[in-house]
Amino acid sequence: DISNFGAPSWSVDGQSIIVPARDHGQFNLWRIFPEGENKDRLTLDGAEFGREAPDGSHIYFTRPDAPGFFRLDRSGHVEQVYAPWESRYGWANWDWLNDRELIYSEVRDDQIVVSKLQFKQGITQAVFALPLRSIHRHGHLSYSPHNDSIYFTSRELPQSDIWISNDPLARP
């Protein structure tokens, strides 16, 4: 039985939720349908956070035991598709910009750097930097396509707030 649900993300078609949940001692991705009766286990070897590709063709996710992004196809095949990102700081701190780019945060030089990744080319571009611990470790980055802005959860204890980036996101 699954328990300890992590951060959910909606499927592209809006018919299900992709969510990490603990079963047999480790987190894996599950597809859960809103009525709650049906669920499908998607990964077998660990996963911390996943989102469907904008076209719905694959699920991209992070793992607790390896840096980078992994891709799960409809047949269940998993492959690592981008390795340099160290996801252990913010495993859910990434989001799609479009079908070829995403944003993510990482710790670099005692600050948190939010970068844009051109996924297929493996090219990164820093968008903005924040003081260390200013983005909550288990929070989210979220991209708003309506105004080209990045939203994130801050970590200014004893409270957390949702912030919007001051810099417009550079678009190709």
XYZ file of C-alpha atoms in Angstrom:
172
model
C 0.000 0.000 0.000
C 1.279 3.458 -0.819
C 1.680 6.311 1.659
C 3.613 9.531 2.295
C 2.617 11.275 -0.899
C 4.990 13.867 -2.345
C 4.380 16.843 -4.595
C 1.725 16.092 -7.251
C 1.567 17.317 -10.838
C -1.385 17.105 -13.219
C -1.164 15.125 -16.427
C -1.277 17.177 -19.610
C -4.808 15.961 -20.396
C -5.998 16.790 -16.862
C -7.342 13.265 -16.331
C -4.815 12.052 -13.737
C -2.177 13.147 -11.242
C 1.466 12.089 -11.274
C 2.623 11.789 -7.665
C 5.569 10.280 -5.791
C 4.516 7.997 -2.958
C 6.383 5.681 -0.627
C 5.882 1.979 -1.054
C 8.161 -0.775 0.201
C 10.598 1.767 1.660
C 11.216 4.017 -1.328
C 9.437 6.687 -3.324
C 8.182 5.833 -6.801
C 5.917 7.641 -9.234
C 2.258 6.733 -9.441
C -0.558 7.845 -11.712
C -3.661 8.436 -9.612
C -7.061 9.267 -11.026
C -9.131 11.982 -9.311
C -11.868 9.627 -8.154
C -9.127 7.864 -6.160
C -10.096 4.320 -7.035
C -7.527 3.584 -9.739
C -3.765 3.982 -9.510
C -0.865 2.770 -11.611
C 2.732 2.432 -10.469
C 4.949 4.118 -13.063
C 8.508 3.582 -11.757
C 10.168 0.674 -9.993
C 13.621 1.942 -9.003
C 12.865 5.198 -7.212
C 11.608 8.617 -8.222
C 11.127 11.845 -6.302
C 9.125 14.165 -8.554
C 7.718 13.843 -12.034
C 5.908 15.855 -14.677
C 4.552 14.871 -18.040
C 6.219 16.353 -21.100
C 4.104 19.151 -22.601
C 3.069 16.825 -25.443
C 2.196 14.002 -23.015
C 4.637 11.593 -24.676
C 6.893 10.926 -21.663
C 7.178 11.532 -17.946
C 10.335 13.295 -16.816
C 11.446 12.866 -13.215
C 14.228 13.161 -10.654
C 15.626 10.352 -8.523
C 16.947 10.327 -4.950
C 20.061 8.311 -5.837
C 21.275 10.051 -8.988
C 21.613 13.615 -10.298
C 19.831 14.832 -13.388
C 16.602 14.120 -15.195
C 15.179 10.797 -16.275
C 12.590 10.022 -18.922
C 9.948 7.309 -18.723
C 8.255 6.258 -21.954
C 4.861 4.589 -22.282
C 6.413 1.107 -22.402
C 8.077 1.624 -18.991
C 11.616 2.141 -20.317
C 13.644 4.630 -18.235
C 16.704 6.526 -19.421
C 18.790 9.343 -17.978
C 18.508 12.298 -20.335
C 20.434 15.047 -18.558
C 23.032 14.425 -15.874
C 24.736 17.646 -14.700
C 21.894 18.924 -12.521
C 22.316 17.969 -8.861
C 18.683 17.448 -7.869
C 19.273 16.532 -4.231
C 18.788 20.153 -3.120
C 15.480 20.814 -4.811
C 14.038 17.683 -6.350
C 10.736 19.404 -7.189
C 12.225 22.765 -8.116
C 11.753 22.525 -11.873
C 9.027 23.136 -14.412
C 8.496 23.089 -18.169
C 8.672 26.354 -20.107
C 7.599 24.746 -23.372
C 8.214 21.464 -25.182
C 11.980 22.047 -25.458
C 12.971 24.043 -22.354
C 12.608 23.855 -18.606
C 13.664 25.880 -15.578
C 15.357 24.460 -12.503
C 17.187 25.624 -9.401
C 20.470 24.436 -7.979
C 22.992 25.488 -5.358
C 26.019 27.114 -6.943
C 28.661 29.262 -5.190
C 26.629 29.618 -1.968
C 23.522 30.872 -3.742
C 20.533 29.390 -5.491
C 20.697 29.835 -9.239
C 17.558 29.470 -11.327
C 18.500 28.418 -14.828
C 16.830 27.664 -18.124
C 17.773 24.382 -19.803
C 17.390 23.855 -23.528
C 16.694 20.222 -22.993
C 17.687 18.525 -26.230
C 20.874 20.562 -26.667
C 21.898 20.403 -23.001
C 22.523 24.168 -22.966
C 21.876 26.063 -19.726
C 21.472 29.786 -19.113
C 21.263 31.369 -15.657
C 18.090 33.447 -15.294
C 18.550 34.852 -11.773
C 20.229 34.059 -8.448
C 18.965 34.252 -4.884
C 20.583 33.928 -1.454
C 21.124 30.381 -0.249
C 18.046 28.864 1.432
C 15.719 31.448 -0.103
C 13.888 28.865 -2.206
C 12.373 26.195 -0.034
C 14.158 22.853 -0.464
C 10.907 20.952 -0.893
C 9.026 23.751 -2.605
C 8.381 24.335 -6.244
C 9.342 26.519 -9.116
C 6.424 27.186 -11.386
C 6.346 28.926 -14.742
C 3.457 31.133 -15.800
C 3.201 31.187 -19.596
C 0.754 34.104 -19.389
C 3.331 36.628 -18.248
C 6.695 34.863 -18.710
C 7.297 34.822 -14.959
C 8.722 32.308 -12.543
C 6.990 31.769 -9.216
C 8.710 30.073 -6.284
C 8.206 29.289 -2.634
C 10.517 31.265 -0.367
C 11.973 30.024 2.869
C 12.036 32.886 5.288
C 11.269 31.065 8.520
C 9.055 31.126 10.516
C 6.880 31.530 7.422
C 7.009 30.749 3.737
C 5.680 32.912 0.951
C 5.130 32.645 -2.772
C 7.264 35.051 -4.785
C 7.453 36.052 -8.429
C 10.703 36.679 -10.260
C 11.492 40.351 -10.884
C 13.273 39.646 -14.134
C 11.246 38.661 -17.181
C 12.205 35.276 -18.498
C 14.308 35.511 -21.638
C 12.465 33.791 -24.453
C 14.071 32.338 -27.583
